[in-house]
Short mmCIF file of C-alpha atoms in Angstrom, two decimals:
data_model
loop_
_atom_site.label_atom_id
_atom_site.label_comp_id
_atom_site.label_asym_id
_atom_site.label_seq_id
_atom_site.Cartn_x
_atom_site.Cartn_y
_atom_site.Cartn_z
CA UNK F 201 -20.51 113.57 29.29
CA UNK F 202 -22.43 111.89 26.46
CA UNK F 203 -25.79 113.05 27.80
CA UNK F 204 -24.51 116.61 28.18
CA UNK F 205 -23.09 116.52 24.64
CA UNK F 206 -26.36 115.19 23.16
CA UNK F 207 -28.34 117.83 25.05
CA UNK F 208 -26.01 120.56 23.80
CA UNK F 209 -26.27 119.40 20.17
CA UNK F 210 -30.10 119.14 20.36
CA UNK F 211 -30.27 122.66 21.77
CA UNK F 212 -28.01 124.04 19.03
CA UNK F 213 -29.85 122.29 16.18
CA UNK F 214 -33.31 123.25 17.41
CA UNK F 215 -32.47 126.86 18.12
CA UNK F 216 -30.09 127.71 15.29
CA UNK F 217 -30.89 125.24 12.51
CA UNK F 218 -28.78 122.57 10.87
CA UNK F 219 -26.47 124.96 9.00
CA UNK F 220 -25.18 126.26 12.31
CA UNK F 221 -24.34 122.75 13.45
CA UNK F 222 -20.93 122.75 11.79
CA UNK F 223 -19.91 126.04 13.41
CA UNK F 224 -21.25 124.86 16.76
CA UNK F 225 -19.30 121.60 16.47
CA UNK F 226 -16.13 123.57 15.85
CA UNK F 227 -16.81 125.70 18.94
CA UNK F 228 -17.52 122.54 20.89
CA UNK F 229 -14.25 120.95 19.80
CA UNK F 230 -12.28 124.03 20.81
CA UNK F 231 -14.11 124.16 24.14
CA UNK F 232 -13.39 120.48 24.75
CA UNK F 233 -9.76 120.88 23.85
CA UNK F 234 -9.30 123.87 26.13
CA UNK F 235 -11.55 122.85 29.01
CA UNK F 236 -13.34 119.47 29.02
CA UNK F 237 -15.03 120.38 32.27
CA UNK F 238 -16.94 123.18 30.54
CA UNK F 239 -19.42 120.68 29.09
CA UNK F 240 -20.66 118.96 32.17
CA UNK F 241 -18.81 120.54 35.08
CA UNK F 242 -17.83 117.13 36.48
CA UNK F 243 -14.34 116.74 35.02
CA UNK F 244 -15.46 114.42 32.20
CA UNK F 245 -12.74 113.27 29.77
CA UNK F 246 -12.77 114.07 26.09
CA UNK F 247 -12.12 110.89 24.17
CA UNK F 248 -10.30 111.18 20.84
CA UNK F 249 -12.02 109.67 17.82
CA UNK F 250 -10.71 106.27 16.76
CA UNK F 251 -7.68 106.49 14.52
CA UNK F 252 -7.84 105.05 11.02
CA UNK F 253 -6.19 101.67 10.62
CA UNK F 254 -4.15 101.85 7.40
CA UNK F 255 -2.33 98.91 5.86
CA UNK F 256 -0.80 98.74 2.41
CA UNK F 257 -2.03 95.56 0.71
CA UNK F 258 -0.41 95.91 -2.73
CA UNK F 259 2.00 97.97 -4.80
CA UNK F 260 2.00 98.23 -8.59
CA UNK F 261 5.27 99.67 -9.95
CA UNK F 262 3.96 102.47 -12.18
CA UNK F 263 6.54 105.19 -11.56
CA UNK F 264 4.65 107.84 -13.54
CA UNK F 265 1.23 107.32 -11.92
CA UNK F 266 -0.50 110.71 -11.51
CA UNK F 267 -4.19 109.94 -10.88
CA UNK F 268 -6.60 107.03 -10.57
CA UNK F 269 -10.28 106.53 -11.41
CA UNK F 270 -12.27 103.44 -10.43
CA UNK F 271 -14.76 101.56 -12.60
CA UNK F 272 -16.12 98.56 -10.72
CA UNK F 273 -13.20 96.21 -10.25
CA UNK F 274 -11.01 98.19 -12.65
CA UNK F 275 -8.64 101.05 -11.92
CA UNK F 276 -7.63 103.50 -14.63
CA UNK F 277 -4.19 104.95 -13.84
CA UNK F 278 -3.21 108.23 -15.51
CA UNK F 279 0.50 108.31 -16.36
CA UNK F 280 0.88 111.57 -18.31
CA UNK F 281 3.71 111.16 -20.86
CA UNK F 282 3.73 107.37 -20.31
CA UNK F 283 0.07 106.95 -21.34
CA UNK F 284 -2.34 105.08 -19.10
CA UNK F 285 -2.75 101.66 -17.52
CA UNK F 286 -5.90 99.65 -16.80
CA UNK F 287 -5.62 97.43 -13.71
CA UNK F 288 -7.90 94.64 -12.49
CA UNK F 289 -8.39 94.92 -8.71
CA UNK F 290 -10.50 91.74 -8.30
CA UNK F 291 -7.83 90.56 -5.90
CA UNK F 292 -6.74 93.79 -4.19
CA UNK F 293 -3.62 92.08 -2.81
CA UNK F 294 -2.48 91.25 -6.33
CA UNK F 295 -3.64 93.80 -8.95
CA UNK F 296 -3.04 92.72 -12.53
CA UNK F 297 -2.34 94.84 -15.57
CA UNK F 298 -5.14 94.35 -18.09
CA UNK F 299 -3.90 96.78 -20.70
CA UNK F 300 -1.46 99.63 -21.17
CA UNK F 301 -2.26 102.56 -23.45
CA UNK F 302 0.57 104.24 -25.35
CA UNK F 303 1.09 107.99 -25.12
CA UNK F 304 0.05 108.20 -28.79
CA UNK F 305 -3.43 107.07 -27.64
CA UNK F 306 -3.69 109.00 -24.40
CA UNK F 307 -1.63 111.34 -22.20
CA UNK F 308 -3.92 111.82 -19.21
CA UNK F 309 -3.18 114.00 -16.23
CA UNK F 310 -6.54 113.16 -14.64
CA UNK F 311 -9.77 111.39 -15.47
CA UNK F 312 -13.15 110.43 -14.10
CA UNK F 313 -15.42 107.48 -14.84
CA UNK F 314 -19.11 108.16 -15.52
CA UNK F 315 -21.48 105.22 -14.99
CA UNK F 316 -24.37 105.69 -17.43
CA UNK F 317 -23.38 105.37 -20.17
CA UNK F 318 -19.97 104.10 -19.09
CA UNK F 319 -17.46 106.75 -20.17
CA UNK F 320 -13.96 107.74 -19.23
CA UNK F 321 -13.74 111.54 -19.20
CA UNK F 322 -10.09 112.51 -19.63
CA UNK F 323 -8.06 115.66 -19.05
CA UNK F 324 -5.41 114.97 -21.69
CA UNK F 325 -2.24 117.03 -21.73
CA UNK F 326 -2.25 117.67 -25.50
CA UNK F 327 -5.72 116.70 -26.72
CA UNK F 328 -7.74 118.64 -24.14
CA UNK F 329 -11.00 116.95 -23.12
CA UNK F 330 -11.27 113.36 -24.38
CA UNK F 331 -14.25 111.01 -23.95
CA UNK F 332 -13.93 107.23 -24.26
CA UNK F 333 -16.67 104.61 -24.24
CA UNK F 334 -15.58 102.12 -21.58
CA UNK F 335 -18.52 99.69 -21.66
CA UNK F 336 -15.79 97.09 -22.27
CA UNK F 337 -12.92 98.53 -20.21
CA UNK F 338 -10.28 96.38 -21.90
CA UNK F 339 -11.46 97.55 -25.36
CA UNK F 340 -12.37 101.26 -25.00
CA UNK F 341 -13.28 103.33 -28.02
CA UNK F 342 -12.69 107.04 -28.49
CA UNK F 343 -15.95 108.99 -28.73
CA UNK F 344 -14.76 112.58 -28.98
CA UNK F 345 -12.02 115.12 -28.35
CA UNK F 346 -12.24 118.85 -27.73
CA UNK F 347 -9.15 121.02 -27.83
CA UNK F 348 -9.05 123.42 -24.90
CA UNK F 349 -6.95 126.47 -24.08
CA UNK F 350 -3.87 125.72 -21.99
CA UNK F 351 -3.13 122.23 -20.67
CA UNK F 352 -6.06 120.16 -19.37
CA UNK F 353 -4.87 119.12 -15.90
CA UNK F 354 -8.00 118.04 -14.00
CA UNK F 355 -11.61 117.18 -14.84
CA UNK F 356 -14.75 116.78 -12.77
CA UNK F 357 -18.13 115.73 -14.20
CA UNK F 358 -21.40 117.06 -12.83
CA UNK F 359 -25.06 117.32 -13.83
CA UNK F 360 -27.37 120.34 -13.75
CA UNK F 361 -30.98 120.04 -14.94
CA UNK F 362 -30.28 116.76 -16.77
CA UNK F 363 -27.35 118.31 -18.62
CA UNK F 364 -24.05 116.50 -18.08
CA UNK F 365 -21.11 118.88 -17.89
CA UNK F 366 -17.37 118.64 -17.37
CA UNK F 367 -15.37 121.28 -15.54
CA UNK F 368 -11.79 121.19 -16.77
CA UNK F 369 -8.86 122.98 -15.16
CA UNK F 370 -6.75 124.32 -18.03
CA UNK F 371 -3.27 125.16 -16.80
CA UNK F 372 -2.35 128.72 -17.64
CA UNK F 373 -5.83 129.54 -18.97
CA UNK F 374 -8.32 128.97 -16.11
CA UNK F 375 -11.43 126.78 -16.00
CA UNK F 376 -13.45 125.57 -18.99
CA UNK F 377 -16.96 124.09 -18.69
CA UNK F 378 -18.05 121.71 -21.47
CA UNK F 379 -21.38 120.06 -22.28
CA UNK F 380 -20.76 116.30 -22.60
CA UNK F 381 -24.43 115.22 -22.67
#
């Protein structure tokens, strides 16, 4: 079975190119599901992939948690109208609250951490796009705010040609792209 599968994949990749590999894998999975014998003709079994082993190791009672962004051992938890919370995950079985941020400071629906320089890019319900310097996560400083149309609900940071940009979903108004270089 394994030899037949490897041979099939090599044939597909060499004849159709790597972009066709995904489509071929889907065909292969359907073929295996419907008729495992179709691969090798000898009644070989299709073995399911190993299931993920999931175990909860901790629970932090933040009833308004909406999103999380990781910065090293720290977790920034967006809590919308309740503000935000910074957790220390050094011991993942016992996260500790480092600092809580009042709604007057921040009302995030989503955020993302950028490594260099260390910034927290925030989709804030009322302020729009907010950037914080988080070089010292327990003592962040506000760098800038940009009001956006609608309600900023989600943000994703990306780079094109050395220009750092943020794509912000603005509820009721669409998508806004901002230069945050």
